[in-house]
Short mmCIF file of C-alpha atoms in Angstrom, two decimals:
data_model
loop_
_atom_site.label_atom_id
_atom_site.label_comp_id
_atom_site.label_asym_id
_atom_site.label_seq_id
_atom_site.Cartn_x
_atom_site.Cartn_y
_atom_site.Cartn_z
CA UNK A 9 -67.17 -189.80 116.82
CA UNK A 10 -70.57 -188.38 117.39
CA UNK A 11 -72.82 -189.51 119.52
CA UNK A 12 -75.57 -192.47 118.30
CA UNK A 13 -79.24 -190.89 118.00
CA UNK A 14 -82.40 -193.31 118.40
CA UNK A 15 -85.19 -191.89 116.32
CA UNK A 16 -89.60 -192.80 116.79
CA UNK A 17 -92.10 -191.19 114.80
CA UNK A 18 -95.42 -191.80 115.69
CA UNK A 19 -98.65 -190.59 114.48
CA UNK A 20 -99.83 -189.07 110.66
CA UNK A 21 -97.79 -189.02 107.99
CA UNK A 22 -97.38 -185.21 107.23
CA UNK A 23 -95.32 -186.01 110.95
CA UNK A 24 -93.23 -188.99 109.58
CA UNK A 25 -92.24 -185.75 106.57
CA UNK A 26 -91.08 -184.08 109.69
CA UNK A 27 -89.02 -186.40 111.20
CA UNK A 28 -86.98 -187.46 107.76
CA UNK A 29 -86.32 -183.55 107.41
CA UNK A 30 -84.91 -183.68 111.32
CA UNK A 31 -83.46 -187.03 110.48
CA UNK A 32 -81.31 -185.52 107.53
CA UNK A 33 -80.37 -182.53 109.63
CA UNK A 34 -79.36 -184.76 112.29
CA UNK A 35 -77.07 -186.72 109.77
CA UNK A 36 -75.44 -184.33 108.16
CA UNK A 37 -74.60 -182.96 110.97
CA UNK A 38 -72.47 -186.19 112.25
CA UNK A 39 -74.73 -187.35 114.32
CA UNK A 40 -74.63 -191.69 114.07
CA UNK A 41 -78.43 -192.42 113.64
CA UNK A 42 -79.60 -195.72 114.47
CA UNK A 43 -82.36 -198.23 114.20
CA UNK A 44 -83.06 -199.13 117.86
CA UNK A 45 -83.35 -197.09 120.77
CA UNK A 46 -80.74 -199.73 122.56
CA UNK A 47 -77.67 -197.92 123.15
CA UNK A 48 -78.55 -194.42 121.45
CA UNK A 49 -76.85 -191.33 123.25
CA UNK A 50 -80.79 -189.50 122.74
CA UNK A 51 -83.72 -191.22 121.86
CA UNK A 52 -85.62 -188.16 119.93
CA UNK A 53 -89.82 -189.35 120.19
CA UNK A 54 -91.34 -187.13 117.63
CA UNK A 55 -94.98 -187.53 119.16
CA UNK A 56 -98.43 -187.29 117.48
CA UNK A 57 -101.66 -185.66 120.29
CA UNK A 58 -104.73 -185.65 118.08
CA UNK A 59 -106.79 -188.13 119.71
CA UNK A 60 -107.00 -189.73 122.81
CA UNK A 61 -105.49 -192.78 121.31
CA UNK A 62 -102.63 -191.33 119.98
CA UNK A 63 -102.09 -189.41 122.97
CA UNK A 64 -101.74 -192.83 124.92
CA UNK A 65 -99.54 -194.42 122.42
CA UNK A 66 -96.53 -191.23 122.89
CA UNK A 67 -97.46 -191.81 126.24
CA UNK A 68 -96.49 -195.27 126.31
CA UNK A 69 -93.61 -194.75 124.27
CA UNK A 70 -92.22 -191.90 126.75
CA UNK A 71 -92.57 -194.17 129.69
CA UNK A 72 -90.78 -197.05 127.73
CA UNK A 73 -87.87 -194.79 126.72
CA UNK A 74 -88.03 -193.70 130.57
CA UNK A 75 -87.59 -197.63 131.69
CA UNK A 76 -84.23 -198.29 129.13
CA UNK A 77 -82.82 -195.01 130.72
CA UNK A 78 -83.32 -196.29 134.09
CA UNK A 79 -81.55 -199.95 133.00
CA UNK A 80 -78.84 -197.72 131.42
CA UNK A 81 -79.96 -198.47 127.93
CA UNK A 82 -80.69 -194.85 126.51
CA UNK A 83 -78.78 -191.67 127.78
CA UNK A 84 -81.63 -188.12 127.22
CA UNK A 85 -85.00 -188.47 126.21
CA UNK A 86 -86.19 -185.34 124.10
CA UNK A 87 -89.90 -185.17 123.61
CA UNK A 88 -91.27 -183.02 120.15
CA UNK A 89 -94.23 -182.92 118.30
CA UNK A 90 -97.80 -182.53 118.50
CA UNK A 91 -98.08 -183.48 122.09
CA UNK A 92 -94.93 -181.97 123.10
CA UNK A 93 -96.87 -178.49 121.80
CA UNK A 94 -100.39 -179.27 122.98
CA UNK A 95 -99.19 -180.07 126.41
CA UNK A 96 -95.67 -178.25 126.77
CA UNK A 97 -93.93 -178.25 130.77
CA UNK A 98 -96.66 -180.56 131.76
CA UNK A 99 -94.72 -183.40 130.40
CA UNK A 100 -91.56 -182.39 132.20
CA UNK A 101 -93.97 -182.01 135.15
CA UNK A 102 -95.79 -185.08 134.76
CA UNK A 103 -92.24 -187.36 133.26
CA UNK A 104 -89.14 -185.74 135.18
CA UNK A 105 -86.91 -188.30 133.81
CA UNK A 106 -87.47 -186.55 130.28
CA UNK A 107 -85.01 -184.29 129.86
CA UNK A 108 -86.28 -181.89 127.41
CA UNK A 109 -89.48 -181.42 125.80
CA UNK A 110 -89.64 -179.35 122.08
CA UNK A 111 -92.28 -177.48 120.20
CA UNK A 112 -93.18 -177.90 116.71
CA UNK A 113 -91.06 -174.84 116.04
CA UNK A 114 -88.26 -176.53 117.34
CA UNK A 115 -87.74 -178.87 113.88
CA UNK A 116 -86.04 -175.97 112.40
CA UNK A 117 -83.50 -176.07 114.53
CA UNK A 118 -82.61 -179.90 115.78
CA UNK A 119 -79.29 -179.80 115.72
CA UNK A 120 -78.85 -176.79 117.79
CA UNK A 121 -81.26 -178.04 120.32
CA UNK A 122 -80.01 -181.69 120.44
CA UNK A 123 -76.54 -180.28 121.12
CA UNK A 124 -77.90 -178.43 123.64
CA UNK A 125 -79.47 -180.79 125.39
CA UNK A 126 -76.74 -183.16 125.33
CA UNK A 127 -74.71 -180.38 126.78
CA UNK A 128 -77.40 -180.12 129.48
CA UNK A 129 -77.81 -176.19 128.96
CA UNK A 130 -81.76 -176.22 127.97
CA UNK A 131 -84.64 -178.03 128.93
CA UNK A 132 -87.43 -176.73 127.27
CA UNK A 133 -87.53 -175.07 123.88
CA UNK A 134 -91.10 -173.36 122.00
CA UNK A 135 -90.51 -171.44 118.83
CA UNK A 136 -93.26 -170.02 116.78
CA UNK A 137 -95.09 -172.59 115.10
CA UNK A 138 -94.04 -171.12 111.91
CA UNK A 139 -90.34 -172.13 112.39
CA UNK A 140 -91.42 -175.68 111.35
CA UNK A 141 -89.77 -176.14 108.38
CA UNK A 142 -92.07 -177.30 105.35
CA UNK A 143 -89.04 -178.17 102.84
CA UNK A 144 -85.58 -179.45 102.69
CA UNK A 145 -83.85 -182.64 102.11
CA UNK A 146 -85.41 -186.21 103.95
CA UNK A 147 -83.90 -189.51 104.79
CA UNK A 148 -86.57 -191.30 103.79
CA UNK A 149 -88.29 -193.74 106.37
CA UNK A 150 -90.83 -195.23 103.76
CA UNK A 151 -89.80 -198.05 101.10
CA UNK A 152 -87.44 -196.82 98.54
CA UNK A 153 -90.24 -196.65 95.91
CA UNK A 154 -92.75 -194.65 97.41
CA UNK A 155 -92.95 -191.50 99.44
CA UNK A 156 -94.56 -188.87 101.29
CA UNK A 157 -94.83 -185.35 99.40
CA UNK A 158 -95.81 -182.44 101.71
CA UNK A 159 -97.19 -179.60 100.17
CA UNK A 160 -98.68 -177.65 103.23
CA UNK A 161 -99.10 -177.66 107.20
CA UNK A 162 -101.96 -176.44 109.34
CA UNK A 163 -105.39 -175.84 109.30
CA UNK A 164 -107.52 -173.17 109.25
CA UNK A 165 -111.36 -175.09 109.14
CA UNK A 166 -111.60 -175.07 112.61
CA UNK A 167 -113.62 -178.38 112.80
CA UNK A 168 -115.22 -178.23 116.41
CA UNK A 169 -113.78 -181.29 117.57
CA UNK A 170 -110.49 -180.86 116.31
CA UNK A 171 -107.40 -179.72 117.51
CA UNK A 172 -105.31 -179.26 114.75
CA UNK A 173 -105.15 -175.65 113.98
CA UNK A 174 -104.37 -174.89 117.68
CA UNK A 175 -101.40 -177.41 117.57
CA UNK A 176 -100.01 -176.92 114.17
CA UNK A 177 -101.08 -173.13 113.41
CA UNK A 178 -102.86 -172.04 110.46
CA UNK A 179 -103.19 -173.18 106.89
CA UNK A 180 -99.60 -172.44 104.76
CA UNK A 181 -98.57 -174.16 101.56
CA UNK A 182 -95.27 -174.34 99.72
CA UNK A 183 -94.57 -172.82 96.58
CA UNK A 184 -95.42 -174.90 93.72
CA UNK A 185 -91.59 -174.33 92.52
CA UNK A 186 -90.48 -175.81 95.75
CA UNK A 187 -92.90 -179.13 95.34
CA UNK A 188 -92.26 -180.02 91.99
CA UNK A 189 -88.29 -179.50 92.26
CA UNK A 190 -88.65 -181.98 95.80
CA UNK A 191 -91.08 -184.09 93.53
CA UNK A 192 -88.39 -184.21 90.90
CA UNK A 193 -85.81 -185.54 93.36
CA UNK A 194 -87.84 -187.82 95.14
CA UNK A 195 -87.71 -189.44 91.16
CA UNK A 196 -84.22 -189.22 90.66
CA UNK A 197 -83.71 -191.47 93.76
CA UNK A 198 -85.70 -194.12 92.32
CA UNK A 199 -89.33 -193.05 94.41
CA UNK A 200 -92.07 -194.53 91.47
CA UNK A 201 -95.03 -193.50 93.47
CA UNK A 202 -95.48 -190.37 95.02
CA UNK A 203 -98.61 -189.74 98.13
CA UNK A 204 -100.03 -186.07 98.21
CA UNK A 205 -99.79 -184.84 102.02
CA UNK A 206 -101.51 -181.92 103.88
CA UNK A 207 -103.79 -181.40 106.47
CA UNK A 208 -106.11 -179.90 103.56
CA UNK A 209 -105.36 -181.07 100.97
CA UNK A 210 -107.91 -179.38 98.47
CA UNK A 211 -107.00 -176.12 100.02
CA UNK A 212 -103.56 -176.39 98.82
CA UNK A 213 -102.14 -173.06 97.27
CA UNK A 214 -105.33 -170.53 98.50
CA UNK A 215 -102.89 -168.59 100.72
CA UNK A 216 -100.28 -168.11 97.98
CA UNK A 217 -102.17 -167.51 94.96
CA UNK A 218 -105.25 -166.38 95.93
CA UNK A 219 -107.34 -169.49 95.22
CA UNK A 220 -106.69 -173.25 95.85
CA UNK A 221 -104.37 -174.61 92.89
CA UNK A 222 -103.98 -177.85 93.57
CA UNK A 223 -104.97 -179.12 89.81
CA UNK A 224 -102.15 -176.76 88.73
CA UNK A 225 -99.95 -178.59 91.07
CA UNK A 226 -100.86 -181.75 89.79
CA UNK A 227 -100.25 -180.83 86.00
CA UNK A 228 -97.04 -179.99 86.70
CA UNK A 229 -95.82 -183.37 88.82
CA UNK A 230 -97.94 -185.60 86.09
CA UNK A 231 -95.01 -184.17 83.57
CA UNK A 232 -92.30 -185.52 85.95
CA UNK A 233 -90.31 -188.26 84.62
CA UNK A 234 -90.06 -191.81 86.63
CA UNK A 235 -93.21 -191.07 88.96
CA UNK A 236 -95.40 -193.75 87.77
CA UNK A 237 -98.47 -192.85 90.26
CA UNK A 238 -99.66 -189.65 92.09
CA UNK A 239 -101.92 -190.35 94.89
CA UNK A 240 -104.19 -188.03 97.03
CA UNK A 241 -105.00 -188.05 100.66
CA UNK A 242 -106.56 -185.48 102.67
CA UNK A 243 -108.92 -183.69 100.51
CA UNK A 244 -111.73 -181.42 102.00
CA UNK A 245 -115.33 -182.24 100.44
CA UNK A 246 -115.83 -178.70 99.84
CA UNK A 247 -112.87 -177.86 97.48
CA UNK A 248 -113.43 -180.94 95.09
CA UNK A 249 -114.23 -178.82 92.18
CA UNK A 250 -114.99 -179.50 88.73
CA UNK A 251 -111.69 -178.13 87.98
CA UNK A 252 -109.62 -180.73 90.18
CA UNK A 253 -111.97 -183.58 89.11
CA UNK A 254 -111.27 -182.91 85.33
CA UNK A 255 -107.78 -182.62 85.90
CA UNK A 256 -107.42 -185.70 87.92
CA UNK A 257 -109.28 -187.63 85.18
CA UNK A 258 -107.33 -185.85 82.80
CA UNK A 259 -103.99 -186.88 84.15
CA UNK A 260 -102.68 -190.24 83.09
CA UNK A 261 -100.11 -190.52 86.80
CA UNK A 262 -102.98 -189.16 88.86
CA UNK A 263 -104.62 -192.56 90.28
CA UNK A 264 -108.40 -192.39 90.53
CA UNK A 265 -108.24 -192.84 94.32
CA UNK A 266 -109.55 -190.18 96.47
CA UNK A 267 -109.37 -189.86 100.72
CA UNK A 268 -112.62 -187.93 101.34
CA UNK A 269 -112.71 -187.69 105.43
CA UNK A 270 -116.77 -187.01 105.29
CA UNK A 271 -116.76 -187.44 109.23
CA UNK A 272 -121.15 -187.37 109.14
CA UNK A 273 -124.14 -187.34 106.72
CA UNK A 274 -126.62 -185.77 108.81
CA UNK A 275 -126.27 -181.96 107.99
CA UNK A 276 -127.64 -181.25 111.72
CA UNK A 277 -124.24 -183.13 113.13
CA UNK A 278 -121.84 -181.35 110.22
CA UNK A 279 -123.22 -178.51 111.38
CA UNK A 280 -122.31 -179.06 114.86
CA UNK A 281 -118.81 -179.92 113.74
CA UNK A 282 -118.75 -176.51 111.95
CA UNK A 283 -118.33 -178.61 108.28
CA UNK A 284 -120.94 -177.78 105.16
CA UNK A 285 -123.66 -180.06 103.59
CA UNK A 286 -125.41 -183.54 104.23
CA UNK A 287 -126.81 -186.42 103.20
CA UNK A 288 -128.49 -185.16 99.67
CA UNK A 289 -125.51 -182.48 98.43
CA UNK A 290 -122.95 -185.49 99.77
CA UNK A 291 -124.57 -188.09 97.62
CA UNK A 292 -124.17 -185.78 94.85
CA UNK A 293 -120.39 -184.90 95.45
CA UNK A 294 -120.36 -188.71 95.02
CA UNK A 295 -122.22 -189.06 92.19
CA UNK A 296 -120.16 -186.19 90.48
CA UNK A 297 -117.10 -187.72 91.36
CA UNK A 298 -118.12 -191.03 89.77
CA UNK A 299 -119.07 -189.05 86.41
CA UNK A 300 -115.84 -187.98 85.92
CA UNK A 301 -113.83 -190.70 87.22
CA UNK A 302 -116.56 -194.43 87.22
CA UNK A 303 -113.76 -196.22 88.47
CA UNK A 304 -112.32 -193.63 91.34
CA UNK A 305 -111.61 -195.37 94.55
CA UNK A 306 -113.15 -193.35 97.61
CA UNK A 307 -112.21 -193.30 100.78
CA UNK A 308 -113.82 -191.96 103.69
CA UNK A 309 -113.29 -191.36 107.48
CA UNK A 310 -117.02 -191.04 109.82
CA UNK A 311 -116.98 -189.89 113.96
CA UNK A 312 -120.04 -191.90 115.72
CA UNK A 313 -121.26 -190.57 118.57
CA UNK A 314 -120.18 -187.18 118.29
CA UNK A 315 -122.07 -184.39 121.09
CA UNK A 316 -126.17 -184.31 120.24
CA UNK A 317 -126.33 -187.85 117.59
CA UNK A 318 -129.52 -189.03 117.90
CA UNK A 319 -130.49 -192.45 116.45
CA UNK A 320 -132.05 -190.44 114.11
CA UNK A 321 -128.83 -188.55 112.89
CA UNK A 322 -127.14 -192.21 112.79
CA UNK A 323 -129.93 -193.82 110.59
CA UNK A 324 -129.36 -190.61 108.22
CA UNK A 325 -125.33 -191.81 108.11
CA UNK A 326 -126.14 -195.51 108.49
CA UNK A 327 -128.59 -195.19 105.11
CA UNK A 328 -125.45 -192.79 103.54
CA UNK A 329 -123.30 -195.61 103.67
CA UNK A 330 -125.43 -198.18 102.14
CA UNK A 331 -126.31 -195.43 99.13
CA UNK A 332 -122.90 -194.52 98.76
CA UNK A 333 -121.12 -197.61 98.82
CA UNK A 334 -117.45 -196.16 99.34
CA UNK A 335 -114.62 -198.38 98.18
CA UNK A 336 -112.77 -198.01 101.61
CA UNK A 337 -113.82 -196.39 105.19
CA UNK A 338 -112.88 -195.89 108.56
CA UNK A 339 -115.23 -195.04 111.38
CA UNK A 340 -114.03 -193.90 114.62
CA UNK A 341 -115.84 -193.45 118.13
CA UNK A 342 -116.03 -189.81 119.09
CA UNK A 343 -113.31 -188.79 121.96
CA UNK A 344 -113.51 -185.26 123.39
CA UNK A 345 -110.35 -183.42 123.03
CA UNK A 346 -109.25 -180.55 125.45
CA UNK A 347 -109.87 -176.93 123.97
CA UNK A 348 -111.63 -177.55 121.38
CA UNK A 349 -115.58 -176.17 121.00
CA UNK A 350 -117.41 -179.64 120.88
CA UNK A 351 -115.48 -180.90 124.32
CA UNK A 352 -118.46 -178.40 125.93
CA UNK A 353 -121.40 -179.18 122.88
CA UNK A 354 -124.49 -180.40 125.36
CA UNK A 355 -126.00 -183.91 124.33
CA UNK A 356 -122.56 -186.13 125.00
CA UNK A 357 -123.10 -189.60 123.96
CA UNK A 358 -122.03 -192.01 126.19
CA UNK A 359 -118.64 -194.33 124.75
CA UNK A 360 -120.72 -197.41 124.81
CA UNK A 361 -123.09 -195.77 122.50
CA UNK A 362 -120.88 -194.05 120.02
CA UNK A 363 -118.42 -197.38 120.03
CA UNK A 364 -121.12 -199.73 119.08
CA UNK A 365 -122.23 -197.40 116.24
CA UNK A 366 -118.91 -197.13 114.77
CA UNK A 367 -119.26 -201.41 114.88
CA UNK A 368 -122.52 -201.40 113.35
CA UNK A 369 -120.92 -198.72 110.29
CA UNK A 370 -118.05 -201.27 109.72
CA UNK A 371 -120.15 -204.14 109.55
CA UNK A 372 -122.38 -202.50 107.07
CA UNK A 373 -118.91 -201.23 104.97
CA UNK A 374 -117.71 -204.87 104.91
CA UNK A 375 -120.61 -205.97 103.34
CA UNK A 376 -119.78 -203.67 100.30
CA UNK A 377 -115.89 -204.18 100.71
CA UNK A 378 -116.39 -208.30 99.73
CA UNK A 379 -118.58 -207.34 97.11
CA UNK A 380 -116.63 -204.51 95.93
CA UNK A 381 -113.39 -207.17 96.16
CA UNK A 382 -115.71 -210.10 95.05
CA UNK A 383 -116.09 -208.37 91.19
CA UNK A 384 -112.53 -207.87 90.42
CA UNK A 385 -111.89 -211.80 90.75
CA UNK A 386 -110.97 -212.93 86.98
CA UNK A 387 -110.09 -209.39 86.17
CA UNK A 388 -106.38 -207.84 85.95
CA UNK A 389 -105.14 -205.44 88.01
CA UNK A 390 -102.19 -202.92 87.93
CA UNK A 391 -99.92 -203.75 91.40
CA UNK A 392 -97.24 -202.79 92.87
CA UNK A 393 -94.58 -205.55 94.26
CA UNK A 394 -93.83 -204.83 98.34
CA UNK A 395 -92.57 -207.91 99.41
CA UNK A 396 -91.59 -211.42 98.79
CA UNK A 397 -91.83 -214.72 100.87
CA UNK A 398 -89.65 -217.38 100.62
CA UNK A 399 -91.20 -220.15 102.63
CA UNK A 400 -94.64 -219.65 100.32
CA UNK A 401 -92.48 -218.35 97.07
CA UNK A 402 -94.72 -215.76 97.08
CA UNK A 403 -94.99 -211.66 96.20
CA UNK A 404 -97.26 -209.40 98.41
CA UNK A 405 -98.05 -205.70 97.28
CA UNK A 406 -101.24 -203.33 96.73
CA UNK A 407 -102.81 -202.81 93.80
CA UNK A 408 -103.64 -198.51 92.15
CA UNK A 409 -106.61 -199.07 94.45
CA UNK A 410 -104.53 -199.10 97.81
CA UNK A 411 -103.06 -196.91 99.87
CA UNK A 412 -100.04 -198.27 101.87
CA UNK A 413 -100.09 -198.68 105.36
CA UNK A 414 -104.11 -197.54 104.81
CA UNK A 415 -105.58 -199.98 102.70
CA UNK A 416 -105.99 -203.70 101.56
CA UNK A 417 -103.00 -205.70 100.42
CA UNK A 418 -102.46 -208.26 97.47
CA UNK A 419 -100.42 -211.68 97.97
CA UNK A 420 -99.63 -213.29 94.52
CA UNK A 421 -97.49 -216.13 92.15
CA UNK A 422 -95.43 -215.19 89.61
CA UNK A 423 -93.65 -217.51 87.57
CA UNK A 424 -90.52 -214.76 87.14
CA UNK A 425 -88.72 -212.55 89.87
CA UNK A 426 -89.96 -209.44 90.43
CA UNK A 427 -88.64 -206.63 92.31
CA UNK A 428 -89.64 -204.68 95.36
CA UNK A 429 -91.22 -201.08 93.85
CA UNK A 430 -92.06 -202.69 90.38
CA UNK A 431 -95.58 -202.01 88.61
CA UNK A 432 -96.97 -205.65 87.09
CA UNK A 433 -99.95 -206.61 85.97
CA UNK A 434 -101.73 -209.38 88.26
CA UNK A 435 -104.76 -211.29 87.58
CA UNK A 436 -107.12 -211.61 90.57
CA UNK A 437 -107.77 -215.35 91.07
CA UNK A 438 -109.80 -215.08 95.24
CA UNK A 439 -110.33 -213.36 97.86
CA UNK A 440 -109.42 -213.66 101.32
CA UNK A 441 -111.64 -211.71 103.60
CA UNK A 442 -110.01 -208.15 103.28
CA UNK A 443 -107.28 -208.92 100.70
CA UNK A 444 -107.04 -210.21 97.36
CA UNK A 445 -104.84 -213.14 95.82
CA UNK A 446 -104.03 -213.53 92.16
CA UNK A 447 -100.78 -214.06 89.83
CA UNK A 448 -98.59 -212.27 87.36
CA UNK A 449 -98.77 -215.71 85.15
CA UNK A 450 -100.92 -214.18 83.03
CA UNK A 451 -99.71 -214.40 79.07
#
């Protein structure tokens, strides 16, 4: 019998892709993989090291792993992912009780290295980047009617407080072939709803074919049979072209529901963080997105506090928000990350600052989230069932508008069963602060 393998993914959701590739790998090799880290043979922590934040949480999650292997809990503790290739033999240096750290490169090869290490003949393994694999078959790690769909890894926009494209390499897509014969599988196994992935979305293709071909992408996996919604995250402001727009509008599986990461408004701060644009051309992109699509969702990620924002440059965003009204948004507190060009920008704002900006942009976004949630009350909405409660006899799920494990939820009555991963019609009856409640009893 092979030995039991623990398995924890942390971090962004192109990563989860990676570890259900290693996780199938791993399987079909004979390796026994299991739920809990409690009595696996490895514990394999596939790490994220973007942020500071996530940087603590592998942290934490190494040192855990490192207190079950002192109680006898765990046997080896392999480190791989982001921070495993940002930081390399410093972990070994820093954790001694791990017993072997991997690169990104070392996905394409799992089994090899696992064995390896359980063997005890290598410590420390850092292929090219390029040796991650981008295809292949997945256990899945998300619900059974939903997942992930990869179509690139890597950057190559070289934010300046990013450091993405020195972790994960440059910008490379799949084939369109390759995507929409995954795509097709992901269907046959029952997966209704499939979520766009990339680190660039918009870009997708540009290295391939010359130009970015996303819209051709998406013609193709709107034809698919038994994918019932096509959702996009990731996309770049500057690549949302006409083209794509019409094409999402055009395409009856293609939800109007955009992730925009905007990260500023002031064009003095976007240029400091080597993106295009502000406030006025931004507005616009809006604007044009709404003609094509009036009821397209928008997302949207901001950075207060970010090297040289003035009050000024924060009134410009604070005013963006309030004109723009996004459907959803995130705002995060700028945290300087090692290598990368804005760690030395002059003008640092202090945390305090830059944290109690990012409050004041929520508060302002909640505002126009309960009014935004407020108008759909006594209107139906297309949902998807995620759950049901038996104490309450109730459903909870999300409705076109929501991204999972992003966005709101729904909790609702129905007077028949329903089943997990099933589309129904729900008419929104309240609201309850950031979610909505309704019921299917509507004929």
């Amino acid at each position: 019998m092979h030995e039991k393998i623990g398995f924890i993914s942390l971090g962004c959701p192109k990563n989860q892709v990676d570890s259900e590739l290693m996780l199938e790998k791993l399987d079909a090799a004979g390796y026994e993989i299991i739920d809990t880290a409690y009595g696996a043979d490895v514990v394999i922590i596939n790490t994220c090291g973007f942020i500071e934040d996530a940087k603590k949480e592998a942290i934490d999650n190494i040192l855990e792993m490192v207190e079950y292997k002192e109680d006898g809990q765990v046997g080896k503790i392999i480190v791989i992912g982001c921070l495993a290739e940002r930081y390399r033999d410093e972990i070994l240096k820093e954790i001694p009780e791990v017993d072997a750290v991997g690169g990104l490169g070392v996905n394409g090869d799992i089994v090899g290295f696992v064995g390896n290490v359980l063997k005890g003949t290598e410590k420390s393994r850092y292929p090219e980047k390029e040796k991650l694999p981008l295809c292949g078959k997945r256990i899945l790690t998300t619900p059974s009617h939903w997942a992930y769909l990869k179509i690139s890894d890597g950057c190559s926009n070289c934010c300046t407080y990013c450091a993405i494209p020195s972790i994960r390499g440059p910008f490379r897509s799949r084939s369109k072939e390759e995507i929409v014969l995954e795509a097709r599988a992901l269907a046959e196994s029952g997966v209704r709803e499939l979520i766009v992935i990339a680190q660039d979305t918009t870009r997708y293709g540009e290295d391939i074919y010359g130009k970015p071909v996303l819209d051709e992408l998406l013609y193709e996996l709107n034809k698919i049979e038994g994918i019932e919604w096509i959702r996009l995250l990731y996309c770049y402001p500057d690549r949302l072209t006409d083209s794509l727009l019409r094409c999402m509008s055009e395409c009856e599986k293609v939800l109007h529901y955009i992730d925009l990461p905007l990260q500023h408004a002031s064009g003095r701060i976007l240029k400091a963080m080597n993106r295009r644009g502000d406030e006025k051309n931004l507005l616009e992109l809006i604007e044009k997105i709404r003609s094509f699509m009036p009821d397209c969702i928008i997302r949207t990620t901001f950075i207060t506090g970010f090297p040289g924002e003035t009050e000024e440059d924060f009134e410009i965003l604070s005013e963006f928000v309030n004109k723009a009204r996004f459907d959803r948004l995130g705002c995060f507190a700028y945290s300087p990350e090692e290598g990368t060009p804005a760690e030395k920008l002059p003008g640092r704002v202090d945390s305090e600052t830059a944290v109690r900006r990012g409050e004041i942009i929520m508060e302002q976004q909640f505002s126009i989230f309960s009014e935004k949630l407020e108008s759909l009350v006594g209107k139906t909405v297309k949902c998807v069932v995620e759950g049901y409660d038996y104490y309450t006899d109730s459903y909870s799920g999300r409705t076109w508008m929501d991204a999972p494990e992003i966005d709101s939820g729904i909790n609702f009555v129905s007077g028949k069963e329903l089943g997990i991963g099933e589309t129904v019609d729900i008419l929104i009856t309240a609201v309850d602060e950031y979610d909505l409640l309704g019921t299917a009893d509507i004929n």
